[in-house]
Amino acid sequence: MTGDPLILGLETSCDETAAAVVRGRDVLSSVLASQVEMHARFGGVVPEVAARAHVEAIRGLTHRALRDAGVHPVDLDAVAATRGPGLAGALMVGFAYGKTLAWALAKPFLGVDHMEGHLFAPLLEHADYCPPAVVVLASGGHSQIVHMRDWGDYETLGSTIDDAAGEAFDKLARFLGLGFPGGPAIDGGSEGGDPNAVAFPRALADRPYDFSFSGLKTAVTTFVRRAHEEGTLPPMPDLCASVQEAIVDVLVDKTFNAVEATGAPAVAGGGGVLANRRLREKLEAEAARRGVAVFLPSPSMCTDNGAMIAAAAAFHYGRGERTAPDAEIDSSLRLG
Ligand code: KG4
Ligand code: ZN
């Protein structure tokens, strides 16, 4: 699609430095420097360590994205970077670098909402993804159910009242001694396990779109401590599958509550948690049962990447929007 803008997207909101060059739905390059190993020994993301690692990686990674795409910087139509939400020190690195690069190239700059990036990610792989749709966004820091009435017109119907879904995976995996990040560890650890082995609670049944995971955390820790003492601890795959099932069921239920209420003909998803195999399976099965279309990014497009930032930026670029050179990051930016 040659009429589409050629955009460099930068993402540094958490623990991945990412850069991509995108034209329309074509991802010409998408590169990533993961800090997972740096943070793993602390059992979670250390903001200061993250910011420093972004500083070290951003320049080389940007060059690699441009080189892999075969694009000279002067040919770009715009530069985009995540503006928020995220860790302030981490956001500042990509945002300041992107703004400066755009200024040096005399190109427009666009600051992008990270969650809107996740919301746009399915578009890169599904040509027919379009509003209206219910979008379930679940990452390490945020979980929300969004009614996308149109591109750029979002209503957040519900969100977590305590931990984000990814945070619940991360904390529970740490408690179970499975390491960091917890989502992939529990996903992998659940292989061959029985999801009904332990009936953990599904919270906030009385609120159609909101979720809460702190009660689950208490239930799991209490159960495991008691079972351990009594010598009745189930095998780890059963435990992982049961924990995973409790989180997944809540996300799926609330998503389809929103589908019912809005009458949306499609469901989409984004954010690292959407890489979860069981969640994908259940969303797809329920959508098929109801005759609703489903648009999920491939797992590597669910987790943080620069292409989704470029995709969201392309929409705003097309509307003539630009971010002012004196704009700042907004670590608590909220979608809808
Ligand atoms: O969107 P993301 O890459 O970064 C943030 O914006 O936070 O999401 C990261 C979160 C982490 O909490 C991680 O444990 C979770 O996504 N995650 C998963 C899986 N892969 C990553 N959760 C469940 N199952 C997975 N396979
Ligand atoms: Zn994310």
mmCIF file of C-alpha atoms and ligand atoms in Angstrom:
data_model
loop_
_atom_site.group_PDB
_atom_site.id
_atom_site.type_symbol
_atom_site.label_atom_id
_atom_site.label_comp_id
_atom_site.label_asym_id
_atom_site.label_seq_id
_atom_site.Cartn_x
_atom_site.Cartn_y
_atom_site.Cartn_z
ATOM 1 C CA MET A 1 0.000 0.000 0.000
ATOM 2 C CA THR A 2 2.185 2.815 -1.265
ATOM 3 C CA GLY A 3 -0.229 5.608 -0.268
ATOM 4 C CA ASP A 4 0.243 4.711 3.374
ATOM 5 C CA PRO A 5 2.707 6.655 5.519
ATOM 6 C CA LEU A 6 6.108 5.140 6.277
ATOM 7 C CA ILE A 7 6.494 5.287 10.054
ATOM 8 C CA LEU A 8 9.235 4.435 12.536
ATOM 9 C CA GLY A 9 7.661 3.237 15.810
ATOM 10 C CA LEU A 10 9.587 3.215 19.096
ATOM 11 C CA GLU A 11 8.469 1.524 22.302
ATOM 12 C CA THR A 12 10.191 1.870 25.692
ATOM 13 C CA SER A 13 7.352 1.863 28.248
ATOM 14 C CA CYS A 14 8.524 -1.121 30.273
ATOM 15 C CA ASP A 15 11.235 -3.738 29.864
ATOM 16 C CA GLU A 16 11.568 -4.131 26.090
ATOM 17 C CA THR A 17 13.297 -1.630 23.854
ATOM 18 C CA ALA A 18 11.539 -2.012 20.502
ATOM 19 C CA ALA A 19 11.704 -0.356 17.093
ATOM 20 C CA ALA A 20 9.860 -1.075 13.858
ATOM 21 C CA VAL A 21 9.290 0.392 10.439
ATOM 22 C CA VAL A 22 5.736 0.013 9.147
ATOM 23 C CA ARG A 23 3.928 1.085 5.996
ATOM 24 C CA GLY A 24 0.177 0.518 6.218
ATOM 25 C CA ARG A 25 -0.219 -3.098 7.304
ATOM 26 C CA ASP A 26 3.259 -4.044 6.100
ATOM 27 C CA VAL A 27 5.756 -4.525 8.901
ATOM 28 C CA LEU A 28 9.018 -3.854 7.050
ATOM 29 C CA SER A 29 11.084 -4.540 10.176
ATOM 30 C CA SER A 30 10.482 -5.116 13.866
ATOM 31 C CA VAL A 31 13.371 -5.505 16.303
ATOM 32 C CA LEU A 32 13.540 -5.858 20.039
ATOM 33 C CA ALA A 33 16.097 -5.814 22.837
ATOM 34 C CA SER A 34 14.570 -7.687 25.742
ATOM 35 C CA GLN A 35 15.704 -6.919 29.283
ATOM 36 C CA VAL A 36 14.055 -10.011 30.741
ATOM 37 C CA GLU A 37 17.319 -11.553 31.912
ATOM 38 C CA MET A 38 18.395 -8.313 33.604
ATOM 39 C CA HIS A 39 15.196 -8.160 35.645
ATOM 40 C CA ALA A 40 14.747 -11.893 36.242
ATOM 41 C CA ARG A 41 17.244 -11.964 39.087
ATOM 42 C CA PHE A 42 15.226 -9.279 40.886
ATOM 43 C CA GLY A 43 11.957 -11.157 40.250
ATOM 44 C CA GLY A 44 10.388 -8.158 38.485
ATOM 45 C CA VAL A 45 11.079 -5.018 36.467
ATOM 46 C CA VAL A 46 13.406 -2.547 38.226
ATOM 47 C CA PRO A 47 12.528 0.903 36.780
ATOM 48 C CA GLU A 48 16.023 2.387 37.043
ATOM 49 C CA VAL A 49 17.618 -0.660 35.419
ATOM 50 C CA ALA A 50 15.003 -0.532 32.639
ATOM 51 C CA ALA A 51 15.596 3.158 31.860
ATOM 52 C CA ARG A 52 19.360 2.705 31.703
ATOM 53 C CA ALA A 53 19.063 -0.332 29.418
ATOM 54 C CA HIS A 54 16.762 1.619 27.066
ATOM 55 C CA VAL A 55 19.369 4.392 26.846
ATOM 56 C CA GLU A 56 22.001 1.852 25.878
ATOM 57 C CA ALA A 57 19.834 0.053 23.304
ATOM 58 C CA ILE A 58 17.661 2.664 21.595
ATOM 59 C CA ARG A 59 20.121 4.109 19.075
ATOM 60 C CA GLY A 60 21.517 0.809 17.811
ATOM 61 C CA LEU A 61 18.066 -0.735 17.665
ATOM 62 C CA THR A 62 16.639 2.173 15.659
ATOM 63 C CA HIS A 63 19.459 1.869 13.144
ATOM 64 C CA ARG A 64 18.853 -1.865 12.877
ATOM 65 C CA ALA A 65 15.120 -1.377 12.280
ATOM 66 C CA LEU A 66 15.839 1.114 9.480
ATOM 67 C CA ARG A 67 18.541 -1.091 7.959
ATOM 68 C CA ASP A 68 16.406 -4.252 8.099
ATOM 69 C CA ALA A 69 13.562 -2.357 6.427
ATOM 70 C CA GLY A 70 15.906 -0.979 3.750
ATOM 71 C CA VAL A 71 14.675 2.499 4.598
ATOM 72 C CA HIS A 72 16.754 5.665 4.767
ATOM 73 C CA PRO A 73 15.652 7.962 7.603
ATOM 74 C CA VAL A 74 14.932 10.820 5.191
ATOM 75 C CA ASP A 75 12.284 8.666 3.502
ATOM 76 C CA LEU A 76 10.236 8.319 6.692
ATOM 77 C CA ASP A 77 6.935 10.197 6.835
ATOM 78 C CA ALA A 78 6.916 10.347 10.629
ATOM 79 C CA VAL A 79 8.529 9.119 13.819
ATOM 80 C CA ALA A 80 6.340 7.769 16.655
ATOM 81 C CA ALA A 81 7.087 6.763 20.224
ATOM 82 C CA THR A 82 5.095 5.568 23.213
ATOM 83 C CA ARG A 83 3.979 8.482 25.384
ATOM 84 C CA GLY A 84 2.350 6.460 28.193
ATOM 85 C CA PRO A 85 1.203 4.658 30.248
ATOM 86 C CA GLY A 86 4.313 3.003 31.647
ATOM 87 C CA LEU A 87 7.381 3.588 33.779
ATOM 88 C CA ALA A 88 8.244 7.302 33.619
ATOM 89 C CA GLY A 89 12.016 6.890 33.357
ATOM 90 C CA ALA A 90 11.637 4.228 30.675
ATOM 91 C CA LEU A 91 9.067 6.197 28.643
ATOM 92 C CA MET A 92 11.274 9.294 28.655
ATOM 93 C CA VAL A 93 14.048 7.497 26.780
ATOM 94 C CA GLY A 94 12.051 6.498 23.684
ATOM 95 C CA PHE A 95 9.944 9.656 23.715
ATOM 96 C CA ALA A 96 12.901 12.037 23.923
ATOM 97 C CA TYR A 97 14.884 10.017 21.386
ATOM 98 C CA GLY A 98 11.926 9.905 18.958
ATOM 99 C CA LYS A 99 11.191 13.610 19.317
ATOM 100 C CA THR A 100 14.827 14.528 18.763
ATOM 101 C CA LEU A 101 15.183 12.245 15.754
ATOM 102 C CA ALA A 102 12.010 13.681 14.202
ATOM 103 C CA TRP A 103 13.273 17.213 14.813
ATOM 104 C CA ALA A 104 16.664 16.446 13.273
ATOM 105 C CA LEU A 105 14.982 14.935 10.201
ATOM 106 C CA ALA A 106 12.382 17.737 10.057
ATOM 107 C CA LYS A 107 9.618 15.086 10.167
ATOM 108 C CA PRO A 108 6.374 15.014 12.150
ATOM 109 C CA PHE A 109 6.437 13.333 15.561
ATOM 110 C CA LEU A 110 3.568 11.408 17.169
ATOM 111 C CA GLY A 111 3.354 10.349 20.820
ATOM 112 C CA VAL A 112 1.252 7.191 21.089
ATOM 113 C CA ASP A 113 -0.861 5.658 23.872
ATOM 114 C CA HIS A 114 0.678 2.261 24.603
ATOM 115 C CA MET A 115 -2.707 0.579 25.078
ATOM 116 C CA GLU A 116 -3.967 2.054 21.797
ATOM 117 C CA GLY A 117 -0.876 0.465 20.258
ATOM 118 C CA HIS A 118 -1.999 -2.923 21.608
ATOM 119 C CA LEU A 119 -5.485 -2.195 20.274
ATOM 120 C CA PHE A 120 -4.092 -1.547 16.760
ATOM 121 C CA ALA A 121 -1.790 -4.604 16.743
ATOM 122 C CA PRO A 122 -4.391 -7.012 15.263
ATOM 123 C CA LEU A 123 -4.651 -4.749 12.201
ATOM 124 C CA LEU A 124 -1.102 -5.668 11.160
ATOM 125 C CA GLU A 125 -2.165 -9.273 10.601
ATOM 126 C CA HIS A 126 -5.916 -9.127 9.949
ATOM 127 C CA ALA A 127 -7.038 -7.000 7.014
ATOM 128 C CA ASP A 128 -10.695 -7.268 8.044
ATOM 129 C CA TYR A 129 -10.231 -6.119 11.678
ATOM 130 C CA CYS A 130 -12.411 -3.053 12.086
ATOM 131 C CA PRO A 131 -14.843 -1.361 14.483
ATOM 132 C CA PRO A 132 -17.244 -1.891 16.092
ATOM 133 C CA ALA A 133 -15.515 -4.433 18.309
ATOM 134 C CA VAL A 134 -14.960 -5.353 21.913
ATOM 135 C CA VAL A 135 -11.227 -5.328 22.631
ATOM 136 C CA VAL A 136 -9.738 -7.052 25.646
ATOM 137 C CA LEU A 137 -6.417 -5.475 26.558
ATOM 138 C CA ALA A 138 -4.357 -7.286 29.183
ATOM 139 C CA SER A 139 -0.730 -6.544 29.909
ATOM 140 C CA GLY A 140 1.648 -6.407 32.854
ATOM 141 C CA GLY A 141 0.391 -3.056 34.101
ATOM 142 C CA HIS A 142 -3.128 -2.651 32.691
ATOM 143 C CA SER A 143 -6.213 -4.728 31.993
ATOM 144 C CA GLN A 144 -9.323 -3.284 30.419
ATOM 145 C CA ILE A 145 -12.289 -4.096 28.255
ATOM 146 C CA VAL A 146 -12.844 -1.514 25.586
ATOM 147 C CA HIS A 147 -15.780 -0.919 23.304
ATOM 148 C CA MET A 148 -14.200 0.381 20.118
ATOM 149 C CA ARG A 149 -17.073 2.216 18.443
ATOM 150 C CA ASP A 150 -14.793 3.547 15.730
ATOM 151 C CA TRP A 151 -11.056 3.988 15.243
ATOM 152 C CA GLY A 152 -10.111 6.594 17.816
ATOM 153 C CA ASP A 153 -13.484 6.337 19.597
ATOM 154 C CA TYR A 154 -13.105 4.103 22.628
ATOM 155 C CA GLU A 155 -15.183 3.515 25.721
ATOM 156 C CA THR A 156 -13.518 1.593 28.525
ATOM 157 C CA LEU A 157 -16.333 -0.540 29.913
ATOM 158 C CA GLY A 158 -14.355 -2.193 32.658
ATOM 159 C CA SER A 159 -10.904 -2.629 34.084
ATOM 160 C CA THR A 160 -9.081 -4.249 36.938
ATOM 161 C CA ILE A 161 -9.738 -2.811 40.371
ATOM 162 C CA ASP A 162 -6.405 -4.075 41.706
ATOM 163 C CA ASP A 163 -3.742 -6.134 39.905
ATOM 164 C CA ALA A 164 -3.544 -6.294 36.114
ATOM 165 C CA ALA A 165 -3.929 -9.789 34.626
ATOM 166 C CA GLY A 166 -0.236 -9.970 33.689
ATOM 167 C CA GLU A 167 0.711 -8.795 37.161
ATOM 168 C CA ALA A 168 -1.407 -11.620 38.634
ATOM 169 C CA PHE A 169 0.445 -14.138 36.436
ATOM 170 C CA ASP A 170 3.794 -12.604 37.436
ATOM 171 C CA LYS A 171 3.081 -12.540 41.185
ATOM 172 C CA LEU A 172 1.614 -16.041 41.278
ATOM 173 C CA ALA A 173 4.491 -17.475 39.250
ATOM 174 C CA ARG A 174 6.933 -15.879 41.656
ATOM 175 C CA PHE A 175 5.060 -17.393 44.598
ATOM 176 C CA LEU A 176 5.137 -20.814 42.898
ATOM 177 C CA GLY A 177 8.874 -20.427 42.286
ATOM 178 C CA LEU A 178 8.496 -20.381 38.503
ATOM 179 C CA GLY A 179 10.518 -17.237 37.770
ATOM 180 C CA PHE A 180 9.924 -14.079 35.738
ATOM 181 C CA PRO A 181 8.037 -13.213 33.602
ATOM 182 C CA GLY A 182 5.275 -15.288 35.114
ATOM 183 C CA GLY A 183 2.800 -15.471 32.225
ATOM 184 C CA PRO A 184 4.936 -17.602 29.915
ATOM 185 C CA ALA A 185 6.112 -19.660 32.936
ATOM 186 C CA ILE A 186 2.554 -20.552 33.999
ATOM 187 C CA ASP A 187 1.454 -21.024 30.382
ATOM 188 C CA GLY A 188 4.317 -23.497 29.818
ATOM 189 C CA GLY A 189 3.964 -25.052 33.277
ATOM 190 C CA SER A 190 0.287 -25.827 32.665
ATOM 191 C CA GLU A 191 1.132 -28.241 29.834
ATOM 192 C CA GLY A 192 -0.724 -31.507 30.433
ATOM 193 C CA GLY A 193 -2.274 -30.133 33.658
ATOM 194 C CA ASP A 194 -5.934 -30.385 34.664
ATOM 195 C CA PRO A 195 -7.531 -26.883 34.699
ATOM 196 C CA ASN A 196 -10.250 -28.177 37.045
ATOM 197 C CA ALA A 197 -7.873 -29.754 39.574
ATOM 198 C CA VAL A 198 -8.362 -26.879 42.039
ATOM 199 C CA ALA A 199 -11.417 -24.590 41.951
ATOM 200 C CA PHE A 200 -9.933 -21.155 42.615
ATOM 201 C CA PRO A 201 -12.387 -18.230 42.968
ATOM 202 C CA ARG A 202 -13.592 -16.076 40.060
ATOM 203 C CA ALA A 203 -14.019 -12.628 41.608
ATOM 204 C CA LEU A 204 -16.498 -9.771 41.008
ATOM 205 C CA ALA A 205 -19.265 -11.891 39.513
ATOM 206 C CA ASP A 206 -21.660 -9.023 40.318
ATOM 207 C CA ARG A 207 -19.790 -6.485 38.170
ATOM 208 C CA PRO A 208 -20.127 -7.308 34.479
ATOM 209 C CA TYR A 209 -16.927 -5.808 33.065
ATOM 210 C CA ASP A 210 -14.526 -5.206 35.971
ATOM 211 C CA PHE A 211 -12.031 -7.699 37.314
ATOM 212 C CA SER A 212 -10.011 -8.220 40.458
ATOM 213 C CA PHE A 213 -7.128 -10.615 40.970
ATOM 214 C CA SER A 214 -5.979 -9.891 44.519
ATOM 215 C CA GLY A 215 -8.475 -12.395 45.994
ATOM 216 C CA LEU A 216 -7.116 -15.073 43.684
ATOM 217 C CA LYS A 217 -3.618 -14.349 44.933
ATOM 218 C CA THR A 218 -4.744 -14.850 48.536
ATOM 219 C CA ALA A 219 -6.693 -18.000 47.626
ATOM 220 C CA VAL A 220 -3.713 -19.553 45.839
ATOM 221 C CA THR A 221 -1.190 -18.741 48.564
ATOM 222 C CA THR A 222 -3.529 -20.008 51.315
ATOM 223 C CA PHE A 223 -4.304 -23.190 49.375
ATOM 224 C CA VAL A 224 -0.680 -23.949 48.542
ATOM 225 C CA ARG A 225 0.565 -23.367 52.104
ATOM 226 C CA ARG A 226 -2.135 -25.604 53.578
ATOM 227 C CA ALA A 227 -1.770 -28.343 50.953
ATOM 228 C CA HIS A 228 1.982 -28.263 51.434
ATOM 229 C CA GLU A 229 1.612 -28.786 55.192
ATOM 230 C CA GLU A 230 -0.910 -31.557 54.670
ATOM 231 C CA GLY A 231 1.184 -33.199 51.971
ATOM 232 C CA THR A 232 -1.659 -32.915 49.451
ATOM 233 C CA LEU A 233 -0.088 -30.443 47.029
ATOM 234 C CA PRO A 234 -1.262 -31.258 43.474
ATOM 235 C CA PRO A 235 1.352 -31.714 40.737
ATOM 236 C CA MET A 236 2.695 -28.389 39.384
ATOM 237 C CA PRO A 237 0.993 -28.730 35.949
ATOM 238 C CA ASP A 238 -2.406 -29.093 37.673
ATOM 239 C CA LEU A 239 -1.693 -26.106 39.883
ATOM 240 C CA CYS A 240 -0.539 -23.946 36.945
ATOM 241 C CA ALA A 241 -3.495 -24.999 34.791
ATOM 242 C CA SER A 242 -5.959 -24.218 37.611
ATOM 243 C CA VAL A 243 -4.443 -20.793 38.356
ATOM 244 C CA GLN A 244 -4.398 -19.990 34.640
ATOM 245 C CA GLU A 245 -7.989 -21.138 34.219
ATOM 246 C CA ALA A 246 -9.177 -18.790 36.987
ATOM 247 C CA ILE A 247 -7.551 -15.754 35.309
ATOM 248 C CA VAL A 248 -8.598 -16.767 31.797
ATOM 249 C CA ASP A 249 -12.232 -17.490 32.750
ATOM 250 C CA VAL A 250 -12.643 -14.029 34.226
ATOM 251 C CA LEU A 251 -11.171 -12.313 31.153
ATOM 252 C CA VAL A 252 -13.307 -14.384 28.761
ATOM 253 C CA ASP A 253 -16.530 -13.934 30.766
ATOM 254 C CA LYS A 254 -16.183 -10.172 31.039
ATOM 255 C CA THR A 255 -15.258 -9.848 27.367
ATOM 256 C CA PHE A 256 -18.397 -11.655 26.261
ATOM 257 C CA ASN A 257 -20.549 -9.744 28.762
ATOM 258 C CA ALA A 258 -19.406 -6.687 26.821
ATOM 259 C CA VAL A 259 -20.135 -8.353 23.479
ATOM 260 C CA GLU A 260 -23.672 -9.112 24.655
ATOM 261 C CA ALA A 261 -24.295 -5.605 25.965
ATOM 262 C CA THR A 262 -22.890 -3.770 22.946
ATOM 263 C CA GLY A 263 -23.977 -6.194 20.234
ATOM 264 C CA ALA A 264 -20.481 -5.849 18.743
ATOM 265 C CA PRO A 265 -19.917 -8.338 15.910
ATOM 266 C CA ALA A 266 -16.223 -8.815 16.708
ATOM 267 C CA VAL A 267 -13.797 -9.437 19.522
ATOM 268 C CA ALA A 268 -10.135 -8.474 19.449
ATOM 269 C CA GLY A 269 -7.313 -8.580 21.936
ATOM 270 C CA GLY A 270 -3.907 -7.191 22.696
ATOM 271 C CA GLY A 271 -1.220 -7.066 25.375
ATOM 272 C CA GLY A 272 1.195 -9.707 26.604
ATOM 273 C CA VAL A 273 -1.449 -11.821 28.342
ATOM 274 C CA LEU A 274 -3.169 -12.397 24.995
ATOM 275 C CA ALA A 275 -0.166 -14.554 24.085
ATOM 276 C CA ASN A 276 -1.579 -17.070 26.591
ATOM 277 C CA ARG A 277 -2.544 -20.247 24.760
ATOM 278 C CA ARG A 278 -5.504 -21.107 26.981
ATOM 279 C CA LEU A 279 -6.911 -17.572 26.766
ATOM 280 C CA ARG A 280 -6.667 -17.605 22.973
ATOM 281 C CA GLU A 281 -8.292 -21.029 22.801
ATOM 282 C CA LYS A 282 -11.215 -20.013 25.012
ATOM 283 C CA LEU A 283 -11.773 -16.637 23.309
ATOM 284 C CA GLU A 284 -11.782 -18.358 19.924
ATOM 285 C CA ALA A 285 -14.129 -21.137 21.059
ATOM 286 C CA GLU A 286 -16.622 -18.763 22.658
ATOM 287 C CA ALA A 287 -16.525 -16.411 19.660
ATOM 288 C CA ALA A 288 -17.170 -19.337 17.314
ATOM 289 C CA ARG A 289 -20.054 -20.528 19.488
ATOM 290 C CA ARG A 290 -21.674 -17.093 19.286
ATOM 291 C CA GLY A 291 -20.860 -16.438 15.632
ATOM 292 C CA VAL A 292 -18.680 -13.461 16.527
ATOM 293 C CA ALA A 293 -15.483 -12.675 14.556
ATOM 294 C CA VAL A 294 -12.236 -12.808 16.504
ATOM 295 C CA PHE A 295 -8.987 -10.943 15.768
ATOM 296 C CA LEU A 296 -5.944 -11.849 17.846
ATOM 297 C CA PRO A 297 -2.395 -10.785 17.011
ATOM 298 C CA SER A 298 0.180 -13.572 16.797
ATOM 299 C CA PRO A 299 1.904 -14.036 20.199
ATOM 300 C CA SER A 300 4.938 -11.902 19.297
ATOM 301 C CA MET A 301 2.613 -9.044 18.325
ATOM 302 C CA CYS A 302 0.682 -9.382 21.613
ATOM 303 C CA THR A 303 3.733 -8.533 23.694
ATOM 304 C CA ASP A 304 5.308 -5.085 23.436
ATOM 305 C CA ASN A 305 6.710 -4.146 20.025
ATOM 306 C CA GLY A 306 7.382 -1.082 17.897
ATOM 307 C CA ALA A 307 5.101 -2.103 15.010
ATOM 308 C CA MET A 308 1.920 -1.612 17.060
ATOM 309 C CA ILE A 309 3.101 1.892 18.000
ATOM 310 C CA ALA A 310 3.678 2.703 14.322
ATOM 311 C CA ALA A 311 0.253 1.262 13.419
ATOM 312 C CA ALA A 312 -1.583 3.448 15.937
ATOM 313 C CA ALA A 313 0.526 6.434 14.872
ATOM 314 C CA ALA A 314 -0.428 5.894 11.214
ATOM 315 C CA PHE A 315 -4.100 6.365 12.097
ATOM 316 C CA HIS A 316 -3.451 9.635 13.932
ATOM 317 C CA TYR A 317 -1.033 10.795 11.230
ATOM 318 C CA GLY A 318 -3.802 10.246 8.660
ATOM 319 C CA ARG A 319 -6.090 12.500 10.694
ATOM 320 C CA GLY A 320 -3.467 15.251 10.564
ATOM 321 C CA GLU A 321 -2.601 14.973 14.232
ATOM 322 C CA ARG A 322 0.916 15.826 15.386
ATOM 323 C CA THR A 323 2.509 15.892 18.834
ATOM 324 C CA ALA A 324 4.035 19.234 19.785
ATOM 325 C CA PRO A 325 7.830 19.386 20.241
ATOM 326 C CA ASP A 326 7.396 20.499 23.864
ATOM 327 C CA ALA A 327 5.033 17.603 24.744
ATOM 328 C CA GLU A 328 5.989 15.445 27.709
ATOM 329 C CA ILE A 329 5.439 11.781 28.503
ATOM 330 C CA ASP A 330 2.316 10.870 30.473
ATOM 331 C CA SER A 331 2.953 7.797 32.606
ATOM 332 C CA SER A 332 -0.697 7.561 33.637
ATOM 333 C CA LEU A 333 -2.287 8.113 30.201
ATOM 334 C CA ARG A 334 -5.681 6.369 29.941
ATOM 335 C CA LEU A 335 -7.498 5.090 26.900
ATOM 336 C CA GLY A 336 -11.218 5.978 26.636
HETATM 337 O O1 KG4 B 1 2.051 -6.000 26.970
HETATM 338 P P1 KG4 B 1 3.246 -6.570 27.632
HETATM 339 O O2 KG4 B 1 4.290 -7.236 26.770
HETATM 340 O O3 KG4 B 1 3.997 -5.465 28.478
HETATM 341 C C1 KG4 B 1 3.278 -4.492 29.197
HETATM 342 O O4 KG4 B 1 2.760 -3.555 28.563
HETATM 343 O O5 KG4 B 1 3.169 -4.714 30.432
HETATM 344 O O6 KG4 B 1 2.732 -7.602 28.756
HETATM 345 C C2 KG4 B 1 3.600 -8.238 29.624
HETATM 346 C C3 KG4 B 1 2.781 -9.158 30.503
HETATM 347 C C4 KG4 B 1 3.602 -9.812 31.629
HETATM 348 O O7 KG4 B 1 2.884 -9.681 32.833
HETATM 349 C C5 KG4 B 1 3.696 -11.262 31.194
HETATM 350 O O8 KG4 B 1 3.757 -12.180 32.275
HETATM 351 C C6 KG4 B 1 2.414 -11.430 30.401
HETATM 352 O O9 KG4 B 1 2.250 -10.222 29.714
HETATM 353 N N1 KG4 B 1 2.487 -12.541 29.443
HETATM 354 C C7 KG4 B 1 1.698 -13.630 29.519
HETATM 355 C C8 KG4 B 1 2.143 -14.518 28.504
HETATM 356 N N2 KG4 B 1 3.173 -13.911 27.828
HETATM 357 C C9 KG4 B 1 3.373 -12.701 28.439
HETATM 358 N N3 KG4 B 1 0.690 -13.933 30.359
HETATM 359 C C10 KG4 B 1 0.111 -15.130 30.212
HETATM 360 N N4 KG4 B 1 0.483 -16.045 29.281
HETATM 361 C C11 KG4 B 1 1.482 -15.784 28.407
HETATM 362 N N5 KG4 B 1 1.841 -16.680 27.493
HETATM 363 ZN ZN ZN B 2 2.190 -3.655 26.643
#
